[in-house]
């Protein structure tokens, strides 16, 4: 592949750049990382992310200057296999997992990643959310099989962490192009109300209040309560809710909320959390599309790396993160999407504007996959 | 003198009347222009994504001011910094302007659910 590299500035969109660099084989240089900050340079969680990337690849070259404000990354071969990683608790496992989801199908050996750290925090998509939205999305692209799983072994809330998940993913030689243009109507809502190191009653209180909002739309709502105890409950107390709306065409929209980490701001009542989370789900439904707003970039990446055929996906409004991702895809793969805005009809009650994304895949093929 | 003043007032009134009528001129044309402007705004999403981005670089020279001719005060520009060194997070923050307690909002998504109205030719299996 082309050997010329790309240069960026700042620590934002850090994972996108390194992931796309790894997949495209182009080296990348990131300058001015928090260069004018009181504490300049890379943070611990970013260093932890680089270490994880180093574990799943073979022969990557990583150079960081003394102050940590400049990073040079030359990707190696995506090796995969069995990996264990202690994720820095500044960010939740979701932060690391989002990148692994993008890389896992393109490895030499099927990935089995054992990640330890914070499973749920208010910042990043939690492991529960990724399990219920990202995995079914990837299945639509032909990444499937018995070994495709994400299991929450132990739950660990922020800030202490102490949680553990196991992510296993098969490898694919090519990715199937998709046509996801019709989300279909929402047939049911499922959810998980989790609580650790607090009264198990918290879960029930969350469920009650979330149902009170959602029952105006659907009767088919089931929210599981998940109360983990003892060694499986991590180091910090907390609770939260993940809601997922499933449509007739098998699209998943989700929303979640987590309690404020211990010692960081005002505590929240489980009733408020449940109600607000339900409203977040309604907001997500209003945005709509076939893909959840936090998985937009994953869908776009798999479209880009698909076989040389047309892929179409209907999304809700593009998030700022996704817009930047589209620019990065252009930089690394020279692919530009056709972007069409679909305004809702006058008498339609299906939320806001949608965006139809169309592209022709680059015909990426996983050459490192072992032939059996 | 008084007469003059009243004359002027009358003039002003006349002008006002004319001004009041002037906004009615070319209403149709202006409506057409506004429509075209809106039409242009729609495909601009592509321009927004792929168009030339104003690089959010921190300008070294500008935020340095001399203090006593010897030291330089470095003031990071918050607004520009947000872009390049902001938190790397894929979450899409919800629009705070939407009130999900109101019936109006709830009605706007009613047909997204199986319990809503179905299009012709479609049916719950």
Coordinates of C-alpha atoms in Angstrom, one line a residue:
Chain A
X1 CA 0.0 0.0 0.0
X2 CA 1.0 3.6 -0.4
X3 CA 3.8 4.5 1.9
X4 CA 3.2 8.2 2.3
X5 CA 2.0 9.2 5.7
X6 CA -0.5 11.7 7.1
X7 CA 0.0 14.4 9.7
X8 CA -2.6 15.7 12.1
X9 CA -2.7 18.0 15.1
X10 CA -4.2 17.7 18.5
X11 CA -5.5 14.9 20.6
X12 CA -9.0 14.9 19.4
X13 CA -10.1 11.9 17.1
X14 CA -7.0 10.1 18.4
X15 CA -8.5 6.6 18.0
X16 CA -9.9 7.2 14.5
X17 CA -6.5 8.2 13.2
X18 CA -4.7 5.3 14.7
X19 CA -7.4 2.8 13.6
X20 CA -7.5 4.0 10.1
X21 CA -3.8 4.1 9.9
X22 CA -3.6 0.5 11.0
X23 CA -6.2 -0.6 8.5
X24 CA -4.8 1.4 5.6
X25 CA -1.1 0.8 6.4
X26 CA -0.3 4.5 6.1
X27 CA 1.8 5.9 8.9
X28 CA 0.5 8.8 10.8
X29 CA 2.1 11.6 12.8
X30 CA 0.1 13.6 15.4
X31 CA 1.6 16.8 16.5
X32 CA 0.8 19.4 19.1
X33 CA -1.0 17.0 21.5
X34 CA -2.2 19.3 24.2
X35 CA 0.9 21.4 23.5
X36 CA -0.5 24.5 25.2
X37 CA -2.1 22.7 28.1
X38 CA -0.9 22.9 31.7
X39 CA -0.1 19.2 31.5
X40 CA 1.1 18.8 27.9
X41 CA 1.2 15.6 26.0
X42 CA -0.5 12.2 25.9
X43 CA -2.7 11.2 28.9
X44 CA -2.5 7.8 30.6
X45 CA -5.5 6.5 28.8
X46 CA -4.1 7.3 25.4
X47 CA -0.9 5.6 26.3
X48 CA -3.0 2.6 27.4
X49 CA -4.8 2.7 24.1
X50 CA -1.5 2.7 22.2
X51 CA -0.3 -0.3 24.3
X52 CA -3.5 -2.2 23.4
X53 CA -2.9 -1.4 19.7
X54 CA 0.6 -2.7 20.1
X55 CA -0.7 -5.9 21.5
X56 CA -3.0 -6.7 18.7
X57 CA -0.5 -5.8 16.0
X58 CA 2.9 -7.2 15.1
X59 CA 5.8 -5.0 14.2
X60 CA 4.2 -1.6 14.9
X61 CA 6.6 1.3 15.4
X62 CA 5.6 3.9 17.9
X63 CA 7.7 6.9 18.7
X64 CA 6.7 9.6 21.2
X65 CA 8.8 12.6 21.9
X66 CA 10.0 13.5 25.4
X67 CA 7.1 15.8 26.3
X68 CA 4.5 13.4 24.7
X69 CA 3.2 16.1 22.4
X70 CA 4.2 14.4 19.2
X71 CA 3.3 10.8 18.3
X72 CA 4.5 8.9 15.3
X73 CA 2.8 5.6 14.5
X74 CA 3.8 3.2 11.8
X75 CA 1.3 0.3 11.8
X76 CA 2.4 -3.3 11.7
X77 CA 0.4 -6.4 10.8
X78 CA -2.9 -6.9 12.5
X79 CA -2.1 -10.1 14.3
X80 CA -5.0 -10.7 16.7
X81 CA -5.1 -13.8 18.8
X82 CA -5.5 -13.9 22.6
X83 CA -5.0 -10.5 24.2
X84 CA -5.3 -9.4 27.8
X85 CA -5.3 -5.7 28.6
X86 CA -5.7 -3.6 31.7
X87 CA -7.6 -0.6 30.3
X88 CA -6.7 2.7 32.1
X89 CA -9.7 3.7 34.2
X90 CA -9.7 7.3 33.1
X91 CA -11.9 6.1 30.2
X92 CA -14.2 3.1 30.2
X93 CA -13.7 -0.1 28.3
X94 CA -16.1 1.2 25.6
X95 CA -13.4 3.7 24.5
X96 CA -11.0 0.9 23.8
X97 CA -13.6 -1.5 22.5
X98 CA -14.9 0.9 19.9
X99 CA -11.5 0.7 18.2
X100 CA -11.2 -3.1 18.6
X101 CA -14.6 -3.5 17.0
X102 CA -13.3 -1.7 13.9
X103 CA -10.1 -3.7 13.8
X104 CA -11.1 -7.2 14.9
X105 CA -12.6 -8.5 11.6
X106 CA -9.4 -7.7 9.7
X107 CA -6.9 -9.6 11.8
X108 CA -4.8 -12.6 11.0
X109 CA -6.1 -14.7 13.8
X110 CA -9.5 -14.4 15.5
X111 CA -9.4 -12.0 18.3
X112 CA -10.1 -12.9 21.9
X113 CA -9.7 -9.8 24.0
X114 CA -9.9 -9.9 27.7
X115 CA -10.3 -6.3 28.8
X116 CA -10.3 -5.1 32.4
X117 CA -11.3 -1.7 33.7
X118 CA -14.3 0.5 33.9
X119 CA -17.3 -1.1 32.2
X120 CA -19.8 1.8 32.7
X121 CA -19.2 5.5 32.9
X122 CA -21.2 8.6 31.8
X123 CA -18.7 9.5 29.0
X124 CA -18.2 6.6 26.6
X125 CA -20.6 4.1 25.2
X126 CA -20.8 1.3 27.7
X127 CA -20.0 -2.4 27.0
X128 CA -23.8 -3.1 27.4
X129 CA -24.6 -0.6 24.7
X130 CA -22.0 -1.9 22.3
X131 CA -23.1 -5.4 22.9
X132 CA -26.7 -4.7 22.0
X133 CA -26.1 -2.3 19.1
X134 CA -22.6 -2.6 17.5
X135 CA -22.7 -6.4 17.4
X136 CA -26.0 -6.8 15.5
X137 CA -24.8 -4.0 13.2
X138 CA -21.6 -5.9 12.3
X139 CA -23.7 -9.0 11.7
X140 CA -25.4 -7.2 8.9
X141 CA -22.0 -6.8 7.2
X142 CA -21.4 -10.6 7.3
X143 CA -19.3 -10.7 10.5
X144 CA -21.1 -13.5 12.3
X145 CA -20.7 -16.8 13.9
X146 CA -20.8 -18.5 17.2
X147 CA -17.5 -17.0 18.3
X148 CA -18.8 -13.5 17.8
X149 CA -19.6 -12.4 21.3
X150 CA -19.1 -9.7 24.0
X151 CA -19.5 -10.9 27.5
X152 CA -19.6 -8.8 30.7
X153 CA -17.9 -11.0 33.3
X154 CA -17.5 -8.4 36.0
X155 CA -19.0 -5.0 36.3
X156 CA -16.8 -2.1 37.3
X157 CA -18.2 1.4 37.6
X158 CA -16.1 4.6 37.3
X159 CA -13.9 5.8 38.9
X160 CA -12.5 2.6 40.5
X161 CA -13.3 0.1 37.7
X162 CA -12.5 -3.5 38.4
X163 CA -14.8 -4.8 35.7
X164 CA -14.0 -7.3 33.0
X165 CA -15.3 -8.2 29.6
X166 CA -14.4 -10.8 27.0
X167 CA -14.7 -9.9 23.4
X168 CA -14.3 -12.6 20.7
X169 CA -14.6 -11.9 17.0
X170 CA -14.1 -14.1 13.9
X171 CA -12.0 -12.8 11.0
X172 CA -13.3 -12.2 7.5
X173 CA -11.6 -12.0 4.2
X174 CA -14.1 -9.6 2.7
X175 CA -16.9 -7.5 4.0
X176 CA -20.4 -7.8 2.5
X177 CA -21.9 -4.6 1.1
X178 CA -25.2 -3.6 2.7
X179 CA -28.4 -1.8 1.8
X180 CA -29.9 -0.5 5.0
X181 CA -32.3 2.1 3.8
X182 CA -35.5 1.2 5.6
X183 CA -35.3 1.1 9.4
X184 CA -38.8 -0.3 9.9
X185 CA -41.0 0.3 12.8
X186 CA -39.9 -0.3 16.4
X187 CA -41.4 -3.4 17.7
X188 CA -39.9 -3.7 21.1
X189 CA -37.8 -2.1 23.7
X190 CA -35.3 -4.0 25.8
X191 CA -32.9 -2.8 28.5
X192 CA -30.6 -3.5 31.3
X193 CA -30.8 -1.7 34.6
X194 CA -27.6 -2.5 36.4
X195 CA -26.5 -1.7 39.9
X196 CA -23.4 -2.6 41.9
X197 CA -22.5 -2.0 45.5
X198 CA -25.8 -0.2 46.1
X199 CA -29.2 -1.5 47.1
X200 CA -30.6 -4.0 44.6
X201 CA -33.8 -2.0 44.8
X202 CA -32.2 0.7 42.7
X203 CA -32.6 -1.4 39.6
X204 CA -36.4 -1.7 40.2
X205 CA -36.7 2.0 40.8
X206 CA -35.0 2.7 37.5
X207 CA -37.2 0.3 35.6
X208 CA -40.4 1.7 37.0
X209 CA -39.6 5.3 35.9
X210 CA -38.3 4.4 32.5
X211 CA -41.4 2.3 31.7
X212 CA -43.7 5.2 32.7
X213 CA -42.3 7.2 29.8
X214 CA -42.0 4.5 27.2
X215 CA -45.3 2.8 27.8
X216 CA -47.0 5.7 26.0
X217 CA -45.6 4.2 22.8
X218 CA -45.3 0.4 23.2
X219 CA -46.6 -2.3 25.4
X220 CA -43.6 -4.6 24.6
X221 CA -41.0 -3.3 27.0
X222 CA -38.8 -5.5 29.1
X223 CA -36.0 -4.2 31.2
X224 CA -33.8 -6.7 33.0
X225 CA -32.3 -5.8 36.3
X226 CA -28.7 -6.9 36.7
X227 CA -27.4 -6.7 40.2
X228 CA -23.8 -8.0 40.5
X229 CA -22.5 -9.0 43.9
X230 CA -19.2 -9.7 45.6
X231 CA -16.1 -10.1 43.4
X232 CA -18.2 -9.3 40.3
X233 CA -19.2 -5.9 41.4
X234 CA -16.0 -4.0 40.9
X235 CA -14.5 -1.3 43.1
X236 CA -17.0 1.6 43.0
X237 CA -20.7 1.8 43.7
X238 CA -23.1 3.0 41.0
X239 CA -26.1 2.2 38.8
X240 CA -27.3 2.9 35.3
X241 CA -29.6 2.0 32.5
X242 CA -29.2 0.9 28.9
X243 CA -32.2 1.0 26.6
X244 CA -32.4 -0.5 23.2
X245 CA -35.2 -0.2 20.7
X246 CA -35.4 -2.9 18.1
X247 CA -37.2 -2.4 14.8
X248 CA -38.9 -5.0 12.5
X249 CA -36.0 -4.8 10.1
X250 CA -33.5 -5.6 12.8
X251 CA -32.1 -2.2 13.4
X252 CA -31.1 -1.1 16.9
X253 CA -31.3 2.3 18.5
X254 CA -30.1 2.8 22.0
X255 CA -29.6 5.3 24.8
X256 CA -28.0 5.0 28.1
X257 CA -27.3 6.8 31.3
X258 CA -25.0 6.1 34.2
X259 CA -24.9 7.4 37.7
X260 CA -22.4 10.1 38.5
X261 CA -19.1 8.5 39.6
X262 CA -18.5 8.5 43.3
X263 CA -17.0 11.8 44.4
X264 CA -17.5 13.6 41.1
X265 CA -20.5 16.0 41.3
X266 CA -24.0 15.7 42.4
X267 CA -25.6 12.3 42.9
X268 CA -28.6 11.4 40.8
X269 CA -31.8 9.7 41.9
X270 CA -32.6 6.4 40.1
X271 CA -36.1 7.7 39.2
X272 CA -34.6 10.7 37.4
X273 CA -32.0 8.6 35.7
X274 CA -34.7 6.2 34.4
X275 CA -36.9 8.9 33.1
X276 CA -34.1 10.9 31.5
X277 CA -32.7 7.8 29.9
X278 CA -36.1 7.0 28.4
X279 CA -36.2 10.5 27.0
X280 CA -32.8 10.0 25.5
X281 CA -34.1 7.0 23.8
X282 CA -37.0 9.0 22.4
X283 CA -34.4 11.6 21.2
X284 CA -32.5 8.8 19.5
X285 CA -35.7 7.5 17.8
X286 CA -36.4 11.1 16.7
X287 CA -33.0 11.2 15.0
X288 CA -33.7 7.7 13.7
X289 CA -32.0 6.0 10.8
X290 CA -30.9 2.4 10.6
X291 CA -27.8 2.9 12.8
X292 CA -27.5 4.3 16.3
X293 CA -25.8 7.7 16.5
X294 CA -22.8 6.3 18.4
X295 CA -22.2 3.6 15.8
X296 CA -22.4 5.7 12.7
X297 CA -18.7 5.7 12.2
X298 CA -18.5 1.9 12.6
X299 CA -21.1 1.5 9.9
X300 CA -19.4 3.9 7.6
X301 CA -16.0 2.2 8.0
X302 CA -17.5 -1.2 7.2
X303 CA -19.1 0.3 4.1
X304 CA -15.8 1.7 3.0
X305 CA -14.0 -1.5 3.5
X306 CA -16.7 -3.6 1.7
X307 CA -16.3 -5.3 -1.6
X308 CA -16.4 -3.1 -4.7
X309 CA -20.1 -2.7 -4.8
X310 CA -22.6 0.0 -3.7
X311 CA -23.5 0.2 -0.1
X312 CA -26.3 2.3 1.2
X313 CA -27.1 3.2 4.8
X314 CA -29.7 5.6 6.2
X315 CA -28.5 7.5 9.2
X316 CA -29.9 10.1 11.5
X317 CA -28.2 13.5 11.6
X318 CA -24.4 13.1 11.4
X319 CA -22.6 13.6 14.7
X320 CA -19.5 15.8 14.8
X321 CA -17.5 12.7 15.5
X322 CA -18.9 11.1 12.4
X323 CA -18.2 14.1 10.2
X324 CA -14.6 14.1 11.2
X325 CA -14.5 10.3 10.6
X326 CA -15.7 10.9 7.0
X327 CA -12.9 13.3 6.5
X328 CA -10.4 10.8 7.8
X329 CA -11.8 8.1 5.6
X330 CA -11.2 10.4 2.6
X331 CA -7.6 11.0 3.8
X332 CA -6.8 7.3 4.3
X333 CA -8.9 5.5 1.7
X334 CA -9.7 8.3 -0.8
X335 CA -13.4 7.4 -0.5
X336 CA -16.0 10.1 -0.5
X337 CA -19.6 9.3 0.3
X338 CA -22.7 10.6 -1.5
X339 CA -24.7 12.4 1.2
X340 CA -28.3 13.0 0.6
X341 CA -30.6 14.7 3.1
X342 CA -34.1 13.2 3.3
X343 CA -36.6 15.6 4.8
X344 CA -39.7 14.0 6.4
X345 CA -43.0 14.4 4.6
X346 CA -45.6 16.9 5.8
X347 CA -47.9 14.5 7.5
X348 CA -45.2 12.0 8.6
X349 CA -44.6 11.6 12.3
X350 CA -41.2 9.9 12.1
X351 CA -38.9 12.4 13.6
X352 CA -36.4 14.7 12.0
X353 CA -34.2 14.8 8.9
X354 CA -32.4 11.6 7.8
X355 CA -29.2 11.3 5.8
X356 CA -28.7 8.6 3.2
X357 CA -25.1 7.7 2.8
X358 CA -23.9 5.9 -0.3
X359 CA -20.5 4.7 -1.3
X360 CA -18.7 2.1 -3.3
X361 CA -16.4 0.0 -1.2
X362 CA -12.6 -0.1 -1.8
X363 CA -12.6 -3.8 -2.1
X364 CA -10.5 -4.3 1.0
X365 CA -9.4 -7.8 1.5
X366 CA -7.8 -9.2 4.5
X367 CA -4.7 -10.6 3.1
X368 CA -3.3 -11.6 6.5
X369 CA -6.1 -14.0 7.2
X370 CA -4.8 -17.5 7.4
X371 CA -6.4 -19.9 4.9
X372 CA -7.7 -23.1 6.4
Chain B
X1 CA -41.5 77.9 12.3
X2 CA -44.2 75.8 13.7
X3 CA -45.6 75.3 10.3
X4 CA -42.3 74.2 9.0
X5 CA -42.0 71.6 11.7
X6 CA -45.5 70.2 11.1
X7 CA -44.5 70.1 7.4
X8 CA -41.5 68.0 8.2
X9 CA -43.5 65.8 10.4
X10 CA -45.9 65.2 7.6
X11 CA -43.0 64.5 5.3
X12 CA -41.7 61.9 7.8
X13 CA -45.1 60.4 8.0
X14 CA -45.3 60.1 4.3
X15 CA -41.9 58.5 4.2
X16 CA -43.0 56.1 6.9
X17 CA -46.0 55.2 4.9
X18 CA -43.9 54.6 1.9
X19 CA -41.5 52.6 3.9
X20 CA -44.3 50.6 5.3
X21 CA -45.5 49.9 1.9
X22 CA -42.0 49.2 0.5
X23 CA -41.6 45.9 2.3
X24 CA -44.5 44.6 0.2
X25 CA -42.6 45.3 -3.0
X26 CA -41.2 42.2 -4.6
X27 CA -42.5 39.9 -2.0
X28 CA -42.8 37.1 -4.4
X29 CA -39.3 37.5 -5.7
X30 CA -37.9 37.6 -2.2
X31 CA -39.9 34.5 -1.3
X32 CA -38.4 32.8 -4.3
X33 CA -34.9 33.8 -3.3
X34 CA -35.4 32.5 0.3
X35 CA -36.7 29.3 -1.2
X36 CA -33.6 29.0 -3.4
X37 CA -31.4 29.8 -0.5
X38 CA -33.0 26.9 1.5
X39 CA -32.6 24.6 -1.4
X40 CA -28.9 25.4 -1.5
X41 CA -28.6 24.8 2.2
X42 CA -29.7 21.2 1.9
X43 CA -26.9 19.8 -0.4
X44 CA -24.5 21.8 1.6
X45 CA -24.1 18.9 4.0
X46 CA -21.6 17.5 1.5
X47 CA -19.8 20.8 1.5
X48 CA -19.9 20.8 5.3
X49 CA -18.2 17.5 5.4
X50 CA -15.8 17.6 2.5
X51 CA -15.5 21.3 1.8
X52 CA -12.4 23.2 2.7
X53 CA -12.3 23.2 6.4
X54 CA -11.1 26.3 8.2
X55 CA -8.2 24.8 10.1
X56 CA -8.7 25.3 13.7
X57 CA -5.0 26.1 14.4
X58 CA -3.8 28.0 17.3
X59 CA -2.1 31.0 16.0
X60 CA 1.1 31.4 17.8
X61 CA 1.7 35.0 17.1
X62 CA -1.6 36.4 18.0
X63 CA -2.1 35.2 21.5
X64 CA 1.3 36.3 22.6
X65 CA 1.6 39.7 24.0
X66 CA 4.7 41.3 25.3
X67 CA 4.9 42.2 29.0
X68 CA 7.5 44.8 29.7
X69 CA 9.3 43.9 26.5
X70 CA 10.8 40.8 27.9
X71 CA 8.2 38.2 28.8
X72 CA 5.5 36.9 26.6
X73 CA 2.0 36.1 27.9
X74 CA 0.7 33.0 26.4
X75 CA -3.1 32.8 26.4
X76 CA -4.5 29.7 24.9
X77 CA -7.5 30.4 22.9
X78 CA -10.2 28.4 24.4
X79 CA -12.7 28.4 21.4
X80 CA -10.1 27.2 18.9
X81 CA -8.6 24.7 21.2
X82 CA -11.9 22.9 21.5
X83 CA -11.5 21.6 18.0
X84 CA -8.1 20.1 18.0
X85 CA -7.6 19.1 21.6
X86 CA -11.1 18.3 22.7
X87 CA -12.2 15.0 24.3
X88 CA -12.2 12.1 21.8
X89 CA -15.6 10.7 22.3
X90 CA -18.1 9.2 19.9
X91 CA -21.2 10.1 21.8
X92 CA -23.6 12.5 20.1
X93 CA -24.9 14.9 22.7
X94 CA -28.7 15.3 22.4
X95 CA -30.3 18.6 21.4
X96 CA -31.2 20.2 24.6
X97 CA -33.9 22.3 22.9
X98 CA -36.3 19.4 22.6
X99 CA -38.7 18.9 25.4
X100 CA -39.7 15.3 25.7
X101 CA -42.4 16.1 28.2
X102 CA -44.5 17.9 25.7
X103 CA -47.2 16.0 23.7
X104 CA -46.1 17.7 20.5
X105 CA -42.6 16.1 20.6
X106 CA -44.1 12.7 21.5
X107 CA -46.5 13.0 18.6
X108 CA -43.6 13.7 16.2
X109 CA -42.2 10.2 16.5
X110 CA -45.4 8.3 17.0
X111 CA -45.2 6.5 13.6
X112 CA -41.7 5.2 14.3
X113 CA -43.4 2.5 16.4
X114 CA -45.5 -0.5 15.4
X115 CA -48.4 1.1 17.3
X116 CA -48.3 4.1 15.0
X117 CA -50.0 4.6 11.6
X118 CA -48.9 2.3 8.9
X119 CA -48.2 3.3 5.3
X120 CA -50.5 1.8 2.6
X121 CA -49.3 -1.5 1.3
X122 CA -47.6 -2.3 4.6
X123 CA -49.1 -4.2 7.4
X124 CA -48.2 -5.8 10.7
X125 CA -47.6 -9.4 9.7

